[in-house]
Amino acid sequence: MWGRQLVILLSIVFLMQSCDSEENKSAQERNQYMVSLLAERHSEVSPSEITYYFNEKRAQVLDSMRQFKKNDFQEYVSFSYWYFREVLNSGFTEKAIEEIENFNVEIAEADQKLDKQWDYFYKRLQALSYIRLGEQQNCLINHSSASCILPIANAGIHQLKMGSESAIQIIEPLLEDYPEDLELVWLLNICYQTIGEYPGSVPSKFLIAPEAFENDNRTLKAFIDRAPNLGIASKGISGGSIVEDLNNDGHLDIVASSSGVTEKDQLKIFFNQGDGTFIDKTEDSGVAGLFGGLNCMQTDYNNDGLIDLFVLRGGWFGQWGQHPNSLLKNNGDGTFTDVTEKAGLLSFHPTQTAVWRDFNQDGWLDVFIGNETTTTSTIGRAARGKVHASEFYVNQKDGTFKNMATDAGLEFKELIKGVTALDANNDGLADIYISIMGGNNKLMINQGDLKFIDQAKALNLTEPFVSFSTGSMDYNNDGFDDLFVSAYTTSNNPLAHEVTFELQGNSPTAALPKLYKNNGDGTFSDATESTGFLKSIYGMGFNYGDLDNDGYLDLYFGTGDPNFESIIPNRMFRNVKGEFFEEVSFVGGFSNIQKGHGISWGDIDNDGDHDIYITMGGAHEGDVYQNQLLVNPNEDNNWINIQLTGKKSNRKAVGAKVHLVTSTGQHLYRTVSNGASFGGNSYALEIGLGKSESIEILEVNWPMKNSKQVFKNISANQAIEIIESNDKIISRTLTRVDFLKDSDSMNHSEHE
């Protein structure tokens, strides 16, 4: 008997010590399981069977193969070309240039000669390598806020010009033989801009007119990249971003991910100190070792009022992208704990997209995850035949989730690249739009009992056929959720070819997006042409905010594709009174030609307008660029900052709808969300009021059914908090930070 009691007593002591030990573990120790799991998954990747990333390993394989084929000239030429290309993709640009030059000498000494096609390919690759060298030497090493911003001028001109000058010497004679190669035309014009000799020195027959790099709008002040000055210009490849208040101190912090699988692709967390500085809290927060994430977003999965993080991994990697996502619980002390397995969210599917919303109106956030299944060689031959069905996790209100995708009618086995939640039929329930690459898009209408029915075909919402990121917003302020769907490449022409073709005044022929206007009666109209969006934008990521506080939502696109040749401008479109969109990419300083991905809007400096953080970088190992924080200098209009706090509804009020009637009679509508499907806007509603000095009526429709509040006579230019079921408005104190204090002169000289 005593022996049994002793065993029980010792067991209790052991359990108490275990609990105490768990509590005393550092945040990083608590995350070690996920760190180890990621390392295990990353080690299983076969570099020869994946299209993107792992370029250095693939280059080694190709080098061995080309040496083996040295006695077969045509095979040797082919393998050598792809080897050189992978060396460039790996980031070893000078080595790629040297290897190509040695190859040219080698075949000349052997009295061999490339046929016309291979000669063309090799010269293009050599020119591209010199262009990339110029980018690395100038835009990365000798970076300025004007680097890589079209049109390149003044402080954006390269200090070290050898790369561009060498490329010009190759491209010009090549264009004499291939004048139809508009991609080379594009690269030639960019090269001349980087050395300060555009347009005068560009051969007239290959000149892209300077007017092509101008916008009609002259009133918008150019945004300035302040990321390098603030220590938040983390370098990486394609990834996601979040702008959100992680510690509830009234200042927006920044999270950035990078989609690779090494320490270079560490998830980064920067805390806003509120004094004009940021501090890198990656190590202290406990997320060290958590690599990867083509996208990331914020949530509050456990309803404690603290922002949690959700990192999405494996997108584009096909079979080899079976990496776990991470749900990172905010502990309230500046640290985060990976609770993915504990929450029931641990799975192994390639993805880059998800949406959090209270789909069953129980006051807790659920999540739909769109995974990537492909039956083609789009991602790589290893991906064929692998099924990665979408997931729909319903919050069990105890810190765990249950996958109910099958029962809900939300289990899809397609290549899903974007998802967004919206109230498509204005019944108060959150519906889901699913963007599919190479298939018909879906609009899943919420039936109210965790059942969804696809209405996309009936409503003519299935296009674009090759679509990408998507988002819903009320672009025309009529109270109904509209829908934007970005398109990817749909032609055999390179992206730069299509962009040049359009800039030369031609109608675009590929990758046209869709803007669907909600008619308010359960139907939608295609407003793409009438709003000015018949453009080949190639938006890999996009999100929305208000550039100039006029009350209308504008759209910013991160563009590109994996090829190094695809250095096309990111693009910004300003909403003109909900009627059409005018491009302000060049006048606003948004036209960076490096690859753009996760875009997040938020009032970083608490001055009442939207700033933008964007992750930069491509899909290849060496396509690294630094992230940008574009600070907004436009302060001519009034604003209101609204923080909603749910009680019956989820604490962050995700899905709540706000209707404002301003003193000038303007009606404004917003929904609390993190924006479109690639990036994380702040949940705080930062709403431009134009010239209105007050809000006559402010109506809040909370996500819970039949929960509505109305407030009147609210002054502009202040931050307020509204708590569900509390009839009083709480004034919030936001300390303004001046991130532009030493940039005024640079603003005019570099971008105007």
JSON list of N, CA, C and O in Angstrom, two decimals, residues 153-196:
[
{"chain": "A", "resi": 153, "resn": "ALA", "atom": "N", "xyz": [16.77, 57.57, -62.03]},
{"chain": "A", "resi": 153, "resn": "ALA", "atom": "CA", "xyz": [17.41, 58.87, -62.25]},
{"chain": "A", "resi": 153, "resn": "ALA", "atom": "C", "xyz": [18.03, 59.35, -60.95]},
{"chain": "A", "resi": 153, "resn": "ALA", "atom": "O", "xyz": [17.79, 58.79, -59.87]},
{"chain": "A", "resi": 154, "resn": "ASN", "atom": "N", "xyz": [18.86, 60.38, -61.04]},
{"chain": "A", "resi": 154, "resn": "ASN", "atom": "CA", "xyz": [19.47, 61.02, -59.87]},
{"chain": "A", "resi": 154, "resn": "ASN", "atom": "C", "xyz": [20.10, 60.00, -58.93]},
{"chain": "A", "resi": 154, "resn": "ASN", "atom": "O", "xyz": [20.99, 59.28, -59.33]},
{"chain": "A", "resi": 155, "resn": "ALA", "atom": "N", "xyz": [19.61, 59.90, -57.70]},
{"chain": "A", "resi": 155, "resn": "ALA", "atom": "CA", "xyz": [20.24, 59.01, -56.72]},
{"chain": "A", "resi": 155, "resn": "ALA", "atom": "C", "xyz": [20.08, 57.54, -57.07]},
{"chain": "A", "resi": 155, "resn": "ALA", "atom": "O", "xyz": [20.76, 56.69, -56.47]},
{"chain": "A", "resi": 156, "resn": "GLY", "atom": "N", "xyz": [19.22, 57.22, -58.02]},
{"chain": "A", "resi": 156, "resn": "GLY", "atom": "CA", "xyz": [19.04, 55.83, -58.43]},
{"chain": "A", "resi": 156, "resn": "GLY", "atom": "C", "xyz": [20.05, 55.37, -59.47]},
{"chain": "A", "resi": 156, "resn": "GLY", "atom": "O", "xyz": [20.17, 54.17, -59.73]},
{"chain": "A", "resi": 157, "resn": "ILE", "atom": "N", "xyz": [20.79, 56.31, -60.06]},
{"chain": "A", "resi": 157, "resn": "ILE", "atom": "CA", "xyz": [21.78, 55.95, -61.09]},
{"chain": "A", "resi": 157, "resn": "ILE", "atom": "C", "xyz": [22.92, 55.17, -60.43]},
{"chain": "A", "resi": 157, "resn": "ILE", "atom": "O", "xyz": [23.38, 55.50, -59.35]},
{"chain": "A", "resi": 158, "resn": "HIS", "atom": "N", "xyz": [23.38, 54.13, -61.11]},
{"chain": "A", "resi": 158, "resn": "HIS", "atom": "CA", "xyz": [24.42, 53.27, -60.56]},
{"chain": "A", "resi": 158, "resn": "HIS", "atom": "C", "xyz": [25.73, 54.01, -60.38]},
{"chain": "A", "resi": 158, "resn": "HIS", "atom": "O", "xyz": [26.17, 54.75, -61.26]},
{"chain": "A", "resi": 159, "resn": "GLN", "atom": "N", "xyz": [26.35, 53.79, -59.24]},
{"chain": "A", "resi": 159, "resn": "GLN", "atom": "CA", "xyz": [27.70, 54.32, -59.02]},
{"chain": "A", "resi": 159, "resn": "GLN", "atom": "C", "xyz": [28.73, 53.47, -59.77]},
{"chain": "A", "resi": 159, "resn": "GLN", "atom": "O", "xyz": [29.70, 53.99, -60.31]},
{"chain": "A", "resi": 160, "resn": "LEU", "atom": "N", "xyz": [28.51, 52.16, -59.77]},
{"chain": "A", "resi": 160, "resn": "LEU", "atom": "CA", "xyz": [29.38, 51.23, -60.49]},
{"chain": "A", "resi": 160, "resn": "LEU", "atom": "C", "xyz": [28.65, 50.82, -61.76]},
{"chain": "A", "resi": 160, "resn": "LEU", "atom": "O", "xyz": [27.68, 50.05, -61.71]},
{"chain": "A", "resi": 161, "resn": "LYS", "atom": "N", "xyz": [29.10, 51.30, -62.91]},
{"chain": "A", "resi": 161, "resn": "LYS", "atom": "CA", "xyz": [28.33, 51.18, -64.15]},
{"chain": "A", "resi": 161, "resn": "LYS", "atom": "C", "xyz": [28.77, 50.04, -65.05]},
{"chain": "A", "resi": 161, "resn": "LYS", "atom": "O", "xyz": [28.16, 49.80, -66.09]},
{"chain": "A", "resi": 162, "resn": "MET", "atom": "N", "xyz": [29.80, 49.31, -64.65]},
{"chain": "A", "resi": 162, "resn": "MET", "atom": "CA", "xyz": [30.35, 48.28, -65.52]},
{"chain": "A", "resi": 162, "resn": "MET", "atom": "C", "xyz": [29.32, 47.24, -65.92]},
{"chain": "A", "resi": 162, "resn": "MET", "atom": "O", "xyz": [29.27, 46.79, -67.07]},
{"chain": "A", "resi": 163, "resn": "GLY", "atom": "N", "xyz": [28.48, 46.82, -64.98]},
{"chain": "A", "resi": 163, "resn": "GLY", "atom": "CA", "xyz": [27.50, 45.78, -65.27]},
{"chain": "A", "resi": 163, "resn": "GLY", "atom": "C", "xyz": [26.56, 46.18, -66.38]},
{"chain": "A", "resi": 163, "resn": "GLY", "atom": "O", "xyz": [26.41, 45.46, -67.39]},
{"chain": "A", "resi": 164, "resn": "SER", "atom": "N", "xyz": [25.92, 47.35, -66.26]},
{"chain": "A", "resi": 164, "resn": "SER", "atom": "CA", "xyz": [24.98, 47.81, -67.28]},
{"chain": "A", "resi": 164, "resn": "SER", "atom": "C", "xyz": [25.68, 48.12, -68.59]},
{"chain": "A", "resi": 164, "resn": "SER", "atom": "O", "xyz": [25.16, 47.84, -69.68]},
{"chain": "A", "resi": 165, "resn": "GLU", "atom": "N", "xyz": [26.86, 48.73, -68.52]},
{"chain": "A", "resi": 165, "resn": "GLU", "atom": "CA", "xyz": [27.60, 49.07, -69.75]},
{"chain": "A", "resi": 165, "resn": "GLU", "atom": "C", "xyz": [27.97, 47.80, -70.52]},
{"chain": "A", "resi": 165, "resn": "GLU", "atom": "O", "xyz": [27.88, 47.77, -71.76]},
{"chain": "A", "resi": 166, "resn": "SER", "atom": "N", "xyz": [28.38, 46.77, -69.81]},
{"chain": "A", "resi": 166, "resn": "SER", "atom": "CA", "xyz": [28.74, 45.50, -70.48]},
{"chain": "A", "resi": 166, "resn": "SER", "atom": "C", "xyz": [27.50, 44.87, -71.10]},
{"chain": "A", "resi": 166, "resn": "SER", "atom": "O", "xyz": [27.56, 44.31, -72.20]},
{"chain": "A", "resi": 167, "resn": "ALA", "atom": "N", "xyz": [26.36, 44.95, -70.41]},
{"chain": "A", "resi": 167, "resn": "ALA", "atom": "CA", "xyz": [25.12, 44.39, -70.94]},
{"chain": "A", "resi": 167, "resn": "ALA", "atom": "C", "xyz": [24.71, 45.11, -72.21]},
{"chain": "A", "resi": 167, "resn": "ALA", "atom": "O", "xyz": [24.25, 44.49, -73.19]},
{"chain": "A", "resi": 168, "resn": "ILE", "atom": "N", "xyz": [24.85, 46.44, -72.22]},
{"chain": "A", "resi": 168, "resn": "ILE", "atom": "CA", "xyz": [24.49, 47.23, -73.41]},
{"chain": "A", "resi": 168, "resn": "ILE", "atom": "C", "xyz": [25.31, 46.80, -74.62]},
{"chain": "A", "resi": 168, "resn": "ILE", "atom": "O", "xyz": [24.78, 46.66, -75.74]},
{"chain": "A", "resi": 169, "resn": "GLN", "atom": "N", "xyz": [26.59, 46.55, -74.40]},
{"chain": "A", "resi": 169, "resn": "GLN", "atom": "CA", "xyz": [27.47, 46.14, -75.51]},
{"chain": "A", "resi": 169, "resn": "GLN", "atom": "C", "xyz": [27.05, 44.81, -76.12]},
{"chain": "A", "resi": 169, "resn": "GLN", "atom": "O", "xyz": [27.31, 44.56, -77.29]},
{"chain": "A", "resi": 170, "resn": "ILE", "atom": "N", "xyz": [26.38, 43.98, -75.34]},
{"chain": "A", "resi": 170, "resn": "ILE", "atom": "CA", "xyz": [25.91, 42.69, -75.84]},
{"chain": "A", "resi": 170, "resn": "ILE", "atom": "C", "xyz": [24.52, 42.83, -76.46]},
{"chain": "A", "resi": 170, "resn": "ILE", "atom": "O", "xyz": [24.24, 42.27, -77.53]},
{"chain": "A", "resi": 171, "resn": "ILE", "atom": "N", "xyz": [23.65, 43.58, -75.79]},
{"chain": "A", "resi": 171, "resn": "ILE", "atom": "CA", "xyz": [22.24, 43.64, -76.20]},
{"chain": "A", "resi": 171, "resn": "ILE", "atom": "C", "xyz": [22.06, 44.39, -77.52]},
{"chain": "A", "resi": 171, "resn": "ILE", "atom": "O", "xyz": [21.27, 43.96, -78.39]},
{"chain": "A", "resi": 172, "resn": "GLU", "atom": "N", "xyz": [22.75, 45.52, -77.71]},
{"chain": "A", "resi": 172, "resn": "GLU", "atom": "CA", "xyz": [22.51, 46.33, -78.91]},
{"chain": "A", "resi": 172, "resn": "GLU", "atom": "C", "xyz": [22.75, 45.56, -80.21]},
{"chain": "A", "resi": 172, "resn": "GLU", "atom": "O", "xyz": [21.89, 45.54, -81.09]},
{"chain": "A", "resi": 173, "resn": "PRO", "atom": "N", "xyz": [23.92, 44.90, -80.38]},
{"chain": "A", "resi": 173, "resn": "PRO", "atom": "CA", "xyz": [24.09, 44.13, -81.63]},
{"chain": "A", "resi": 173, "resn": "PRO", "atom": "C", "xyz": [23.14, 42.94, -81.72]},
{"chain": "A", "resi": 173, "resn": "PRO", "atom": "O", "xyz": [22.75, 42.54, -82.82]},
{"chain": "A", "resi": 174, "resn": "LEU", "atom": "N", "xyz": [22.76, 42.37, -80.56]},
{"chain": "A", "resi": 174, "resn": "LEU", "atom": "CA", "xyz": [21.83, 41.25, -80.57]},
{"chain": "A", "resi": 174, "resn": "LEU", "atom": "C", "xyz": [20.46, 41.69, -81.08]},
{"chain": "A", "resi": 174, "resn": "LEU", "atom": "O", "xyz": [19.78, 40.97, -81.82]},
{"chain": "A", "resi": 175, "resn": "LEU", "atom": "N", "xyz": [20.06, 42.90, -80.71]},
{"chain": "A", "resi": 175, "resn": "LEU", "atom": "CA", "xyz": [18.77, 43.43, -81.16]},
{"chain": "A", "resi": 175, "resn": "LEU", "atom": "C", "xyz": [18.76, 43.72, -82.67]},
{"chain": "A", "resi": 175, "resn": "LEU", "atom": "O", "xyz": [17.69, 43.74, -83.29]},
{"chain": "A", "resi": 176, "resn": "GLU", "atom": "N", "xyz": [19.91, 43.97, -83.24]},
{"chain": "A", "resi": 176, "resn": "GLU", "atom": "CA", "xyz": [19.96, 44.16, -84.69]},
{"chain": "A", "resi": 176, "resn": "GLU", "atom": "C", "xyz": [19.50, 42.91, -85.41]},
{"chain": "A", "resi": 176, "resn": "GLU", "atom": "O", "xyz": [18.87, 42.98, -86.47]},
{"chain": "A", "resi": 177, "resn": "ASP", "atom": "N", "xyz": [19.81, 41.75, -84.83]},
{"chain": "A", "resi": 177, "resn": "ASP", "atom": "CA", "xyz": [19.40, 40.49, -85.43]},
{"chain": "A", "resi": 177, "resn": "ASP", "atom": "C", "xyz": [18.02, 40.04, -84.95]},
{"chain": "A", "resi": 177, "resn": "ASP", "atom": "O", "xyz": [17.34, 39.28, -85.64]},
{"chain": "A", "resi": 178, "resn": "TYR", "atom": "N", "xyz": [17.63, 40.50, -83.75]},
{"chain": "A", "resi": 178, "resn": "TYR", "atom": "CA", "xyz": [16.35, 40.08, -83.17]},
{"chain": "A", "resi": 178, "resn": "TYR", "atom": "C", "xyz": [15.57, 41.31, -82.68]},
{"chain": "A", "resi": 178, "resn": "TYR", "atom": "O", "xyz": [15.29, 41.46, -81.50]},
{"chain": "A", "resi": 179, "resn": "PRO", "atom": "N", "xyz": [15.18, 42.20, -83.59]},
{"chain": "A", "resi": 179, "resn": "PRO", "atom": "CA", "xyz": [14.49, 43.43, -83.18]},
{"chain": "A", "resi": 179, "resn": "PRO", "atom": "C", "xyz": [13.11, 43.19, -82.58]},
{"chain": "A", "resi": 179, "resn": "PRO", "atom": "O", "xyz": [12.56, 44.06, -81.90]},
{"chain": "A", "resi": 180, "resn": "GLU", "atom": "N", "xyz": [12.56, 42.01, -82.81]},
{"chain": "A", "resi": 180, "resn": "GLU", "atom": "CA", "xyz": [11.24, 41.69, -82.27]},
{"chain": "A", "resi": 180, "resn": "GLU", "atom": "C", "xyz": [11.29, 41.26, -80.81]},
{"chain": "A", "resi": 180, "resn": "GLU", "atom": "O", "xyz": [10.24, 41.07, -80.17]},
{"chain": "A", "resi": 181, "resn": "ASP", "atom": "N", "xyz": [12.49, 41.12, -80.26]},
{"chain": "A", "resi": 181, "resn": "ASP", "atom": "CA", "xyz": [12.64, 40.67, -78.88]},
{"chain": "A", "resi": 181, "resn": "ASP", "atom": "C", "xyz": [12.40, 41.86, -77.93]},
{"chain": "A", "resi": 181, "resn": "ASP", "atom": "O", "xyz": [13.33, 42.58, -77.56]},
{"chain": "A", "resi": 182, "resn": "LEU", "atom": "N", "xyz": [11.15, 42.06, -77.55]},
{"chain": "A", "resi": 182, "resn": "LEU", "atom": "CA", "xyz": [10.81, 43.21, -76.72]},
{"chain": "A", "resi": 182, "resn": "LEU", "atom": "C", "xyz": [11.37, 43.10, -75.30]},
{"chain": "A", "resi": 182, "resn": "LEU", "atom": "O", "xyz": [11.53, 44.12, -74.62]},
{"chain": "A", "resi": 183, "resn": "GLU", "atom": "N", "xyz": [11.65, 41.89, -74.86]},
{"chain": "A", "resi": 183, "resn": "GLU", "atom": "CA", "xyz": [12.28, 41.76, -73.55]},
{"chain": "A", "resi": 183, "resn": "GLU", "atom": "C", "xyz": [13.67, 42.38, -73.56]},
{"chain": "A", "resi": 183, "resn": "GLU", "atom": "O", "xyz": [14.06, 43.09, -72.63]},
{"chain": "A", "resi": 184, "resn": "LEU", "atom": "N", "xyz": [14.42, 42.16, -74.64]},
{"chain": "A", "resi": 184, "resn": "LEU", "atom": "CA", "xyz": [15.74, 42.79, -74.78]},
{"chain": "A", "resi": 184, "resn": "LEU", "atom": "C", "xyz": [15.60, 44.31, -74.93]},
{"chain": "A", "resi": 184, "resn": "LEU", "atom": "O", "xyz": [16.43, 45.06, -74.41]},
{"chain": "A", "resi": 185, "resn": "VAL", "atom": "N", "xyz": [14.56, 44.75, -75.62]},
{"chain": "A", "resi": 185, "resn": "VAL", "atom": "CA", "xyz": [14.31, 46.19, -75.73]},
{"chain": "A", "resi": 185, "resn": "VAL", "atom": "C", "xyz": [14.11, 46.80, -74.35]},
{"chain": "A", "resi": 185, "resn": "VAL", "atom": "O", "xyz": [14.66, 47.85, -74.02]},
{"chain": "A", "resi": 186, "resn": "TRP", "atom": "N", "xyz": [13.32, 46.11, -73.54]},
{"chain": "A", "resi": 186, "resn": "TRP", "atom": "CA", "xyz": [13.06, 46.57, -72.17]},
{"chain": "A", "resi": 186, "resn": "TRP", "atom": "C", "xyz": [14.36, 46.65, -71.37]},
{"chain": "A", "resi": 186, "resn": "TRP", "atom": "O", "xyz": [14.67, 47.67, -70.74]},
{"chain": "A", "resi": 187, "resn": "LEU", "atom": "N", "xyz": [15.15, 45.58, -71.40]},
{"chain": "A", "resi": 187, "resn": "LEU", "atom": "CA", "xyz": [16.38, 45.54, -70.62]},
{"chain": "A", "resi": 187, "resn": "LEU", "atom": "C", "xyz": [17.38, 46.60, -71.09]},
{"chain": "A", "resi": 187, "resn": "LEU", "atom": "O", "xyz": [18.09, 47.19, -70.28]},
{"chain": "A", "resi": 188, "resn": "LEU", "atom": "N", "xyz": [17.40, 46.86, -72.40]},
{"chain": "A", "resi": 188, "resn": "LEU", "atom": "CA", "xyz": [18.30, 47.89, -72.93]},
{"chain": "A", "resi": 188, "resn": "LEU", "atom": "C", "xyz": [17.93, 49.26, -72.37]},
{"chain": "A", "resi": 188, "resn": "LEU", "atom": "O", "xyz": [18.81, 50.02, -71.94]},
{"chain": "A", "resi": 189, "resn": "ASN", "atom": "N", "xyz": [16.66, 49.59, -72.38]},
{"chain": "A", "resi": 189, "resn": "ASN", "atom": "CA", "xyz": [16.22, 50.89, -71.85]},
{"chain": "A", "resi": 189, "resn": "ASN", "atom": "C", "xyz": [16.51, 51.01, -70.35]},
{"chain": "A", "resi": 189, "resn": "ASN", "atom": "O", "xyz": [16.92, 52.07, -69.87]},
{"chain": "A", "resi": 190, "resn": "ILE", "atom": "N", "xyz": [16.31, 49.92, -69.60]},
{"chain": "A", "resi": 190, "resn": "ILE", "atom": "CA", "xyz": [16.62, 49.95, -68.17]},
{"chain": "A", "resi": 190, "resn": "ILE", "atom": "C", "xyz": [18.11, 50.17, -67.96]},
{"chain": "A", "resi": 190, "resn": "ILE", "atom": "O", "xyz": [18.52, 50.96, -67.10]},
{"chain": "A", "resi": 191, "resn": "CYS", "atom": "N", "xyz": [18.94, 49.49, -68.74]},
{"chain": "A", "resi": 191, "resn": "CYS", "atom": "CA", "xyz": [20.40, 49.65, -68.61]},
{"chain": "A", "resi": 191, "resn": "CYS", "atom": "C", "xyz": [20.81, 51.10, -68.84]},
{"chain": "A", "resi": 191, "resn": "CYS", "atom": "O", "xyz": [21.64, 51.65, -68.09]},
{"chain": "A", "resi": 192, "resn": "TYR", "atom": "N", "xyz": [20.26, 51.73, -69.86]},
{"chain": "A", "resi": 192, "resn": "TYR", "atom": "CA", "xyz": [20.61, 53.14, -70.12]},
{"chain": "A", "resi": 192, "resn": "TYR", "atom": "C", "xyz": [20.13, 54.05, -69.00]},
{"chain": "A", "resi": 192, "resn": "TYR", "atom": "O", "xyz": [20.78, 55.05, -68.67]},
{"chain": "A", "resi": 193, "resn": "GLN", "atom": "N", "xyz": [18.99, 53.72, -68.39]},
{"chain": "A", "resi": 193, "resn": "GLN", "atom": "CA", "xyz": [18.56, 54.51, -67.23]},
{"chain": "A", "resi": 193, "resn": "GLN", "atom": "C", "xyz": [19.54, 54.37, -66.08]},
{"chain": "A", "resi": 193, "resn": "GLN", "atom": "O", "xyz": [19.86, 55.36, -65.40]},
{"chain": "A", "resi": 194, "resn": "THR", "atom": "N", "xyz": [20.05, 53.17, -65.85]},
{"chain": "A", "resi": 194, "resn": "THR", "atom": "CA", "xyz": [20.93, 52.97, -64.69]},
{"chain": "A", "resi": 194, "resn": "THR", "atom": "C", "xyz": [22.26, 53.68, -64.84]},
{"chain": "A", "resi": 194, "resn": "THR", "atom": "O", "xyz": [22.92, 53.97, -63.83]},
{"chain": "A", "resi": 195, "resn": "ILE", "atom": "N", "xyz": [22.69, 53.99, -66.07]},
{"chain": "A", "resi": 195, "resn": "ILE", "atom": "CA", "xyz": [23.97, 54.70, -66.24]},
{"chain": "A", "resi": 195, "resn": "ILE", "atom": "C", "xyz": [23.74, 56.19, -66.52]},
{"chain": "A", "resi": 195, "resn": "ILE", "atom": "O", "xyz": [24.69, 56.92, -66.82]},
{"chain": "A", "resi": 196, "resn": "GLY", "atom": "N", "xyz": [22.50, 56.63, -66.45]},
{"chain": "A", "resi": 196, "resn": "GLY", "atom": "CA", "xyz": [22.20, 58.06, -66.60]},
{"chain": "A", "resi": 196, "resn": "GLY", "atom": "C", "xyz": [22.23, 58.56, -68.02]},
{"chain": "A", "resi": 196, "resn": "GLY", "atom": "O", "xyz": [22.38, 59.77, -68.24]}
]
